[in-house]
Coordinates of C-alpha atoms in Angstrom, one line a residue:
M201 CA 0.0 0.0 0.0
V202 CA 1.4 3.4 -1.0
F203 CA 0.2 6.4 0.9
F204 CA -0.3 10.0 -0.1
T205 CA 2.6 11.9 1.4
F206 CA 1.7 15.6 1.5
N207 CA 1.4 15.2 5.3
L208 CA 3.3 16.0 8.5
R209 CA 3.9 12.4 9.3
R210 CA 6.4 11.7 6.6
A211 CA 7.8 15.2 6.9
A212 CA 8.6 14.7 10.6
A213 CA 11.9 13.0 9.8
L214 CA 12.9 15.8 7.4
I215 CA 11.8 18.5 9.9
L216 CA 13.9 16.8 12.6
A217 CA 17.0 17.3 10.4
A218 CA 15.9 20.6 8.9
A219 CA 18.5 22.6 10.8
L220 CA 21.3 20.3 9.6
L221 CA 20.1 19.7 6.1
V222 CA 21.9 16.8 4.8
T223 CA 23.1 15.5 1.4
A224 CA 20.7 15.9 -1.5
F225 CA 18.5 13.0 -2.4
T226 CA 18.5 11.5 -5.9
A227 CA 15.1 11.4 -7.4
C228 CA 15.7 8.5 -9.7
S229 CA 18.9 6.8 -10.9
G230 CA 20.0 7.2 -14.5
G231 CA 20.8 9.9 -17.0
S232 CA 20.0 13.6 -16.8
R233 CA 18.4 16.0 -19.2
S234 CA 21.1 18.5 -18.3
D235 CA 24.9 18.0 -18.6
S236 CA 25.6 20.6 -16.0
A237 CA 26.3 19.5 -12.4
L238 CA 23.9 20.4 -9.5
S239 CA 24.9 23.9 -8.6
T240 CA 24.6 23.6 -4.9
T241 CA 25.7 20.9 -2.5
A242 CA 24.4 20.5 1.0
G243 CA 26.8 20.1 3.9
T244 CA 26.6 17.4 6.5
A245 CA 26.6 17.8 10.3
E246 CA 26.2 15.7 13.4
A247 CA 23.9 16.5 16.3
D248 CA 22.4 14.9 19.2
T249 CA 19.1 13.5 18.0
T250 CA 17.3 14.1 21.3
E251 CA 18.4 17.7 21.4
T252 CA 17.4 18.2 17.8
A253 CA 14.0 16.7 18.4
A254 CA 13.4 18.9 21.4
E255 CA 14.4 22.0 19.4
T256 CA 12.1 21.1 16.6
E257 CA 9.2 20.3 18.9
A258 CA 9.5 23.8 20.3
L259 CA 8.8 25.3 16.8
D260 CA 5.4 26.1 15.5
P261 CA 4.4 23.3 13.1
L262 CA 4.2 25.7 10.1
E263 CA 7.6 27.2 11.0
A264 CA 9.1 23.7 11.2
R265 CA 7.5 22.8 7.8
A266 CA 9.0 25.9 6.3
L267 CA 12.5 24.8 7.4
V268 CA 12.5 21.8 5.0
S269 CA 14.9 22.9 2.3
D270 CA 14.4 22.3 -1.4
E271 CA 18.2 22.3 -1.8
L272 CA 17.9 24.1 -5.1
G273 CA 20.2 27.0 -4.5
E274 CA 19.9 30.2 -6.5
Y275 CA 19.5 30.6 -10.3
D276 CA 18.9 33.5 -12.7
F277 CA 16.8 32.4 -15.6
G278 CA 16.7 35.8 -17.3
G279 CA 13.0 36.4 -17.0
Y280 CA 12.0 33.0 -18.5
N281 CA 8.2 32.5 -18.8
F282 CA 7.3 29.1 -17.2
R283 CA 4.1 28.0 -19.0
C284 CA 1.5 25.6 -17.5
V285 CA -1.3 24.1 -19.7
V286 CA -4.4 23.8 -17.6
D287 CA -8.0 22.8 -18.2
Q288 CA -10.2 25.7 -17.1
G289 CA -13.4 23.9 -17.5
G290 CA -15.4 21.8 -15.0
S291 CA -17.9 23.3 -12.7
G292 CA -17.0 23.2 -9.0
L293 CA -13.5 22.1 -9.7
E294 CA -11.8 25.5 -9.7
V295 CA -10.0 25.1 -6.3
G296 CA -6.7 23.3 -6.9
R297 CA -6.9 23.4 -10.7
G298 CA -6.2 26.4 -13.0
R299 CA -7.3 29.1 -10.5
L300 CA -4.7 28.1 -8.0
L301 CA -1.8 27.9 -10.4
V302 CA -1.6 31.6 -11.0
I303 CA -3.2 34.5 -9.0
E304 CA -2.4 37.9 -10.5
E305 CA -2.6 39.9 -7.2
A306 CA -3.3 39.4 -3.5
T307 CA -7.0 39.4 -2.7
G308 CA -7.1 39.0 1.0
D309 CA -8.3 35.4 0.8
V310 CA -5.8 33.3 2.6
I311 CA -5.5 30.6 -0.1
D312 CA -5.3 33.1 -3.0
D313 CA -2.7 35.1 -1.1
A314 CA -0.6 32.0 -0.5
V315 CA -0.7 31.1 -4.2
Y316 CA 0.2 34.7 -5.1
A317 CA 3.1 34.8 -2.6
R318 CA 4.4 31.4 -3.8
N319 CA 4.6 32.5 -7.5
R320 CA 6.1 35.9 -6.5
D321 CA 8.8 34.3 -4.4
I322 CA 9.7 31.7 -7.0
S323 CA 9.7 34.4 -9.7
E324 CA 12.0 36.7 -7.7
R325 CA 14.3 33.8 -6.6
F326 CA 14.8 32.5 -10.1
N327 CA 14.1 35.6 -12.2
C328 CA 11.2 34.0 -14.0
T329 CA 7.5 34.3 -14.4
V330 CA 4.7 31.7 -14.1
S331 CA 1.8 31.8 -16.5
I332 CA -1.0 29.5 -17.7
V333 CA -2.1 28.4 -21.1
K334 CA -5.8 28.1 -20.7
E335 CA -7.9 25.6 -22.5
D336 CA -11.6 25.1 -22.1
N337 CA -11.7 21.4 -21.5
N338 CA -9.6 18.2 -21.2
A339 CA -9.9 17.4 -24.9
N340 CA -8.5 20.8 -25.9
C341 CA -5.7 20.4 -23.4
T342 CA -4.5 17.1 -24.7
S343 CA -4.9 18.2 -28.3
F344 CA -2.8 21.3 -27.7
M345 CA -0.1 19.3 -26.0
R346 CA 0.0 16.5 -28.6
N347 CA -0.1 18.9 -31.5
S348 CA 2.6 21.3 -30.2
V349 CA 4.9 18.4 -29.4
S350 CA 4.3 16.7 -32.8
A351 CA 5.2 20.0 -34.5
G352 CA 8.4 20.2 -32.4
E353 CA 7.3 23.4 -30.7
D354 CA 8.5 24.5 -27.3
A355 CA 5.0 25.6 -26.4
F356 CA 4.8 24.7 -22.7
D357 CA 6.8 23.5 -19.7
L358 CA 4.1 21.7 -17.7
G359 CA 0.8 20.0 -18.3
S360 CA -1.5 20.1 -15.4
M361 CA -5.0 18.7 -15.8
H362 CA -7.3 15.7 -15.3
V363 CA -5.0 13.0 -14.2
I364 CA -6.6 10.1 -16.2
Q365 CA -6.7 12.2 -19.3
L366 CA -3.0 12.9 -18.9
G367 CA -2.4 9.1 -18.4
S368 CA -4.2 8.4 -21.7
C369 CA -2.0 11.0 -23.4
A370 CA 1.2 9.4 -22.4
A371 CA 1.0 6.8 -25.2
S372 CA 1.5 9.5 -27.8
G373 CA 5.1 10.1 -26.8
T374 CA 4.3 13.6 -25.7
F375 CA 5.8 13.5 -22.2
T376 CA 9.4 13.2 -20.9
N377 CA 10.6 11.0 -18.2
W378 CA 10.5 12.8 -14.8
C379 CA 13.5 10.6 -13.7
D380 CA 15.7 12.3 -16.3
V381 CA 14.8 15.8 -15.1
E382 CA 17.6 17.4 -13.0
N383 CA 16.7 19.0 -9.8
V384 CA 13.4 17.1 -9.5
D385 CA 13.6 15.1 -6.3
F386 CA 10.8 12.5 -5.7
E387 CA 12.2 11.8 -2.2
K388 CA 11.0 15.2 -1.0
P389 CA 7.7 15.5 0.9
W390 CA 6.1 17.7 -1.8
W391 CA 6.0 14.7 -4.2
A392 CA 3.7 11.8 -3.6
E393 CA 5.4 8.6 -2.5
S394 CA 3.5 6.9 -5.3
N395 CA 5.6 8.6 -7.9
R396 CA 8.6 6.4 -7.2
E397 CA 6.7 3.4 -5.7
V398 CA 4.0 2.6 -8.3
L399 CA 4.2 5.3 -11.1
T400 CA 7.8 4.5 -12.0
I401 CA 8.6 1.4 -14.1
N402 CA 12.0 0.6 -15.5
N403 CA 13.2 4.0 -14.0
V404 CA 10.7 5.8 -16.1
C405 CA 7.9 8.0 -14.9
F406 CA 5.7 10.0 -17.3
L407 CA 3.0 11.2 -14.8
A408 CA 3.7 12.7 -11.4
I409 CA 1.7 13.9 -8.4
G410 CA 3.1 17.0 -6.7
A411 CA 1.9 19.6 -4.3
F412 CA 1.8 22.3 -7.1
G413 CA -1.3 20.4 -8.2
L414 CA -3.2 21.1 -5.0
S415 CA -6.3 19.2 -6.2
A416 CA -4.5 15.9 -5.5
M417 CA -5.5 16.7 -1.9
T418 CA -8.7 18.7 -2.4
Q419 CA -10.3 15.9 -4.5
T420 CA -9.6 13.3 -1.9
Y421 CA -12.7 11.1 -1.1
C422 CA -14.2 11.3 2.4
I423 CA -17.5 11.0 4.2
Y424 CA -19.4 14.0 5.5
Y425 CA -21.2 13.7 8.8
N426 CA -24.1 16.0 9.8
K427 CA -23.8 16.2 13.6
V428 CA -27.1 18.0 14.2
M429 CA -29.1 15.4 12.2
A430 CA -27.1 12.6 13.8
A431 CA -28.2 13.8 17.3
N432 CA -31.8 14.2 16.1
Y433 CA -31.9 10.6 14.9
G434 CA -30.2 9.2 18.0
V435 CA -26.9 8.3 16.2
E436 CA -24.0 7.7 18.5
D437 CA -20.8 9.7 18.2
V438 CA -18.9 8.1 15.4
Y439 CA -15.6 9.6 16.2
P440 CA -14.7 7.0 18.8
I441 CA -15.7 4.3 16.4
V442 CA -13.4 5.7 13.7
R443 CA -10.6 6.3 16.2
A444 CA -10.8 2.7 17.4
G445 CA -10.4 1.4 13.8
D446 CA -14.0 0.0 13.9
W447 CA -15.5 2.1 11.1
T448 CA -16.5 -0.7 8.7
L449 CA -19.1 -1.0 6.0
D450 CA -21.3 -3.1 8.3
R451 CA -21.1 -0.4 10.9
I452 CA -22.2 2.4 8.7
I453 CA -25.1 0.2 7.3
G454 CA -26.2 -0.6 10.8
I455 CA -26.3 3.0 11.8
T456 CA -28.0 4.4 8.7
K457 CA -30.2 1.7 7.2
D458 CA -33.4 2.8 9.0
I459 CA -33.0 6.5 9.0
Y460 CA -35.5 7.7 6.5
T461 CA -38.2 10.4 6.3
D462 CA -40.6 10.5 3.4
V463 CA -40.7 14.3 3.3
N464 CA -43.4 14.7 0.6
G465 CA -45.4 11.7 1.8
D466 CA -45.6 10.2 -1.7
G467 CA -44.6 6.7 -0.4
K468 CA -41.4 6.4 -2.5
K469 CA -37.8 7.3 -2.2
D470 CA -36.7 10.3 -4.1
D471 CA -34.4 13.3 -4.1
G472 CA -36.6 15.3 -1.8
D473 CA -36.5 12.9 1.2
I474 CA -34.1 12.5 4.2
Y475 CA -31.7 9.6 4.4
G476 CA -29.1 8.1 6.7
Y477 CA -26.5 7.7 4.0
I478 CA -26.3 9.0 0.4
S479 CA -23.8 8.4 -2.4
N480 CA -23.8 9.2 -6.1
C481 CA -23.6 6.1 -8.2
Q482 CA -20.5 7.2 -10.1
S483 CA -16.9 7.7 -8.7
N484 CA -18.2 7.9 -5.1
I485 CA -18.9 4.2 -5.4
N486 CA -15.7 3.5 -7.3
A487 CA -13.7 4.8 -4.4
Y488 CA -14.7 1.7 -2.4
L489 CA -12.4 -0.4 -4.4
W490 CA -9.5 1.2 -2.7
S491 CA -11.3 1.9 0.6
F492 CA -11.7 -1.9 0.9
D493 CA -8.0 -2.5 0.1
N494 CA -8.6 -4.0 -3.4
P495 CA -6.2 -2.0 -5.6
I496 CA -5.6 -2.7 -9.3
F497 CA -1.8 -2.9 -9.1
V498 CA 0.6 -3.3 -6.2
K499 CA 4.4 -3.1 -6.0
D500 CA 6.0 -6.5 -6.4
G501 CA 9.8 -6.1 -6.1
D502 CA 11.0 -4.0 -9.0
S503 CA 7.8 -4.4 -10.9
L504 CA 4.0 -4.1 -10.6
K505 CA 1.6 -6.9 -10.0
F506 CA -2.0 -6.9 -11.3
V507 CA -4.2 -7.8 -8.3
F508 CA -7.7 -6.3 -9.2
N509 CA -9.4 -9.7 -9.6
S510 CA -9.0 -10.7 -6.0
E511 CA -10.8 -13.4 -4.1
K512 CA -12.9 -10.9 -2.2
L513 CA -13.9 -8.7 -5.1
P514 CA -17.1 -10.7 -5.9
S515 CA -18.1 -10.3 -2.3
I516 CA -17.4 -6.5 -2.5
V517 CA -19.7 -6.2 -5.5
E518 CA -22.5 -8.2 -3.9
R519 CA -22.3 -6.3 -0.6
L520 CA -22.3 -2.9 -2.3
C521 CA -25.1 -3.8 -4.6
D522 CA -27.1 -4.8 -1.5
T523 CA -26.1 -1.7 0.4
F524 CA -27.3 0.8 -2.2
N525 CA -30.3 -1.0 -3.4
N526 CA -32.0 -2.8 -0.5
Y527 CA -32.1 -0.4 2.5
Q528 CA -34.6 2.3 3.2
G529 CA -32.2 4.7 4.7
I530 CA -29.4 4.4 2.1
Y531 CA -29.9 6.1 -1.2
T532 CA -28.4 6.6 -4.6
N533 CA -30.0 7.7 -7.9
P534 CA -28.4 6.9 -11.3
N535 CA -30.8 9.4 -12.9
Y536 CA -30.1 12.4 -10.7
V537 CA -30.0 15.6 -12.7
G538 CA -29.5 18.3 -10.1
T539 CA -26.7 20.9 -10.0
N540 CA -25.1 21.3 -13.4
N541 CA -27.2 18.5 -14.7
S542 CA -24.8 16.0 -13.3
V543 CA -25.4 12.8 -11.4
H544 CA -22.0 13.3 -9.7
Y545 CA -23.5 15.9 -7.3
L546 CA -26.3 13.9 -5.7
G547 CA -24.7 13.4 -2.3
R548 CA -23.2 16.9 -2.3
D549 CA -26.5 18.6 -3.1
L550 CA -28.6 16.7 -0.6
F551 CA -26.1 17.0 2.2
K552 CA -25.9 20.8 1.6
R553 CA -29.7 20.8 2.1
S554 CA -29.5 18.8 5.4
Q555 CA -31.1 15.7 3.8
A556 CA -28.5 13.2 4.8
V557 CA -26.8 12.2 8.1
F558 CA -23.8 10.8 6.1
S559 CA -22.7 11.4 2.5
N560 CA -19.8 10.4 0.4
G561 CA -17.9 13.4 -1.1
L562 CA -14.7 15.2 -1.9
L563 CA -12.7 17.4 0.6
S564 CA -13.2 20.4 -1.8
Y565 CA -16.9 20.4 -1.0
S566 CA -16.3 21.9 2.4
L567 CA -14.7 25.0 1.0
L568 CA -16.7 25.3 -2.3
N569 CA -20.2 24.2 -1.3
F570 CA -20.7 23.9 2.5
R571 CA -19.7 27.4 3.6
E572 CA -23.4 28.4 4.1
L573 CA -24.4 25.1 5.8
Q574 CA -25.7 26.0 9.2
D575 CA -25.5 22.5 10.8
E576 CA -22.2 21.5 12.4
Y577 CA -20.6 18.7 10.4
G578 CA -17.5 16.5 10.5
I579 CA -15.3 14.8 7.9
I580 CA -14.5 11.1 8.4
P581 CA -12.8 8.3 6.4
Y582 CA -14.4 5.9 4.0
P583 CA -15.1 2.7 5.9
K584 CA -13.0 -0.4 6.0
W585 CA -14.2 -3.6 4.4
D586 CA -14.1 -5.5 7.7
D587 CA -12.5 -5.5 11.1
A588 CA -9.5 -7.5 9.7
Q589 CA -8.5 -4.6 7.5
E590 CA -5.6 -2.8 9.1
N591 CA -5.9 0.8 7.8
Y592 CA -8.4 3.3 6.4
I593 CA -7.7 4.0 2.8
T594 CA -9.0 6.5 0.3
M595 CA -8.2 7.9 -3.1
S596 CA -8.3 11.1 -5.1
D597 CA -10.8 11.5 -7.8
G598 CA -9.6 11.4 -11.4
N599 CA -10.4 15.1 -12.0
H600 CA -7.4 16.1 -9.9
M601 CA -4.3 17.5 -11.5
G602 CA -1.5 15.3 -12.5
L603 CA 1.8 16.8 -13.7
C604 CA 3.7 16.1 -16.9
M605 CA 6.6 17.7 -18.9
P606 CA 6.8 17.7 -22.7
V607 CA 9.7 16.2 -24.6
T608 CA 10.2 19.5 -26.4
I609 CA 11.4 21.6 -23.5
Q610 CA 14.6 23.4 -24.4
D611 CA 16.2 23.4 -21.0
F612 CA 15.1 20.6 -18.7
K613 CA 17.2 21.7 -15.8
R614 CA 15.6 25.2 -15.8
S615 CA 12.0 23.8 -16.0
G616 CA 12.7 21.1 -13.5
T617 CA 14.2 23.7 -11.0
I618 CA 11.1 25.9 -11.3
I619 CA 8.6 23.1 -10.9
E620 CA 10.6 21.7 -7.9
G621 CA 10.5 25.1 -6.3
L622 CA 6.8 25.6 -7.0
C623 CA 6.0 22.2 -5.5
A624 CA 8.2 22.9 -2.4
E625 CA 6.6 26.3 -1.8
S626 CA 3.1 24.8 -2.4
W627 CA 3.7 22.2 0.3
K628 CA 5.1 24.7 2.7
Y629 CA 2.6 27.5 2.4
V630 CA -0.3 26.9 0.0
Y631 CA -1.2 23.4 1.2
P632 CA -1.3 24.5 4.9
A633 CA -3.3 27.6 3.9
Y634 CA -6.0 25.3 2.4
Y635 CA -5.8 22.4 4.8
D636 CA -4.8 23.9 8.1
V637 CA -6.6 27.3 7.8
A638 CA -9.5 27.0 5.4
L639 CA -10.5 23.5 6.4
K640 CA -9.4 23.1 10.0
V641 CA -10.0 26.6 11.3
K642 CA -12.7 28.1 9.1
L643 CA -14.9 25.1 8.4
V644 CA -14.0 22.2 10.7
R645 CA -14.4 23.7 14.1
D646 CA -13.3 21.2 16.7
E647 CA -10.1 19.3 17.5
E648 CA -11.7 15.9 16.9
S649 CA -12.7 16.9 13.4
V650 CA -9.1 18.0 12.8
E651 CA -7.9 14.6 13.9
M652 CA -10.4 12.9 11.5
L653 CA -9.3 15.2 8.6
D654 CA -5.7 14.3 9.2
M655 CA -6.7 10.6 9.1
V656 CA -8.4 11.0 5.7
V657 CA -5.6 13.0 4.0
N658 CA -2.9 10.7 5.4
S659 CA -4.6 7.6 4.0
C660 CA -4.9 8.6 0.3
V661 CA -3.3 6.2 -2.2
Y662 CA -2.6 6.4 -6.0
D663 CA -2.8 3.4 -8.3
F664 CA -1.1 2.9 -11.6
G665 CA -4.1 1.1 -12.9
Y666 CA -6.3 4.1 -12.2
L667 CA -4.1 6.9 -13.4
Y668 CA -3.3 5.0 -16.6
D669 CA -6.8 3.6 -17.0
G670 CA -7.6 5.7 -20.1
W671 CA -11.2 4.5 -19.7
K672 CA -9.9 1.2 -21.1
G673 CA -8.9 -0.5 -17.9
C674 CA -11.0 -1.7 -14.9
S675 CA -11.0 1.3 -12.6
F676 CA -14.7 2.1 -13.2
F677 CA -16.1 -1.4 -13.2
L678 CA -17.3 -1.3 -9.6
Q679 CA -19.6 1.7 -10.2
T680 CA -21.0 0.1 -13.3
L681 CA -21.9 -3.1 -11.4
V682 CA -23.4 -1.3 -8.5
K683 CA -25.4 1.1 -10.6
D684 CA -26.9 -1.8 -12.6
N685 CA -27.3 -3.9 -9.4
N686 CA -25.3 -6.6 -11.1
T687 CA -23.9 -9.1 -8.7
N688 CA -22.5 -11.5 -11.3
F689 CA -19.0 -10.2 -11.2
E690 CA -17.4 -13.4 -12.6
S691 CA -19.4 -13.1 -15.9
F692 CA -18.8 -9.4 -16.1
W693 CA -15.1 -9.8 -15.7
A694 CA -14.8 -12.8 -18.0
S695 CA -16.1 -10.8 -20.9
R696 CA -13.7 -7.9 -20.3
E697 CA -10.5 -9.5 -18.9
S698 CA -8.5 -10.0 -22.0
A699 CA -9.1 -6.4 -23.2
V700 CA -8.2 -4.9 -19.8
L701 CA -5.0 -6.9 -19.5
A702 CA -4.0 -6.0 -23.0
H703 CA -4.5 -2.3 -22.3
Y704 CA -2.3 -2.4 -19.2
E705 CA 0.3 -4.5 -20.9
Q706 CA 0.5 -2.1 -23.8
T707 CA 0.7 0.8 -21.3
M708 CA 3.6 -0.8 -19.3
Q709 CA 5.4 -1.5 -22.6
L710 CA 5.7 2.3 -23.1
F711 CA 7.9 2.4 -20.0
R712 CA 10.0 -0.5 -21.1
D713 CA 10.6 0.9 -24.5
Y714 CA 11.3 4.5 -23.5
K715 CA 14.7 5.8 -24.4
S716 CA 16.1 8.9 -22.6

């Protein structure tokens, strides 16, 4: 299992040594896109670990976080314009996508100002500017990137858009190998551990997850919990259940299955009623594949192993079909056409109107959609499959930003230095502004909720099979089966297995064949 790493837990070891700052890590072994040597070298020092730990613990957590060096040194890039291609479309997705790559001026909003300060500081430090190449949608983004690279044009430095769309674009030979880009260090906490653990094959990585793409965190799946409604329906405090590791599918079913109010009195379940538990029938359901510790690929030595078709997967399908089709208090609607005419927003819309005690959703909803919600609410993890499962696990929705670099960049060291600096500053300042200030202080008002939120963010995983699904893999099978209430997984899989395996084999061959 490979955990999301934009968190203080993994950073603790780095923060402990922040005052010493040690030898530079190597992102990946192999060749470099630049012949020039790393311009700065970090010294080494010895110190008493206990004393260092004590000194670090005395620091404010944000001050300690800021001490983690990017070890880049100083460069003068002569006013270079670092250009990011970004999808500006997608209702409700603006936080963490294009809007948070470039802010033209300080606005007084804590998140906007952190983004503005990040870009200003990097621009001043490296004598460069950061700009965006706006496209209206994912298709236009990929067309622009493919066409410009095919024409040999140096038209952009970074692609940052829907991560699955980026994965599907990799086959065109558009992107370079992150492991060849000097000054990019995947060992640093502003890069997801998954970059080196499951997204790198044969020392090749086309698609990376970094803190500059804030939506990798904001699009993390969680469960929202209306505390006022819970009290009104006699629901016990779920925080102790979660904390004890006992938050399982059976537990949430037991709590919510009988919570139902037929608001309009028409004798049938619909979008106007009140429920114990709501989920859309799309990616919210899909997230259970990882929540129940049934990934598509896992690391197996130096390679990846396909493990999707596990022994427990048929049981997962049967149990979820039962959950979302056979209980009065649990609701989904494949035909929902609410906000933006999209089935994706069923849970979000009903929770916002206080029609659900629990609802699946994304962390971004708290900032974008629940500001005006009067009821106190909490954020808790997706449930475990059963008591035997060790950890809570979640994933980030495919609309979050992945990061890629085109093969046509003229100076990879320059572009790599700028993106490394942007990711480092994002992790130090923008990420805390969103997570620690906007979520914890503004919207999540009690310490227990802060603890739960940490639990969610620290349990996010990335899967090669999902990021490189290209809508040809098996990442979306679970939602299809549950939406259709189809419990015959064996037959469903048998008719699709060969095509799925062929797609993933073809994808992995890209990594084996890549030449720096």
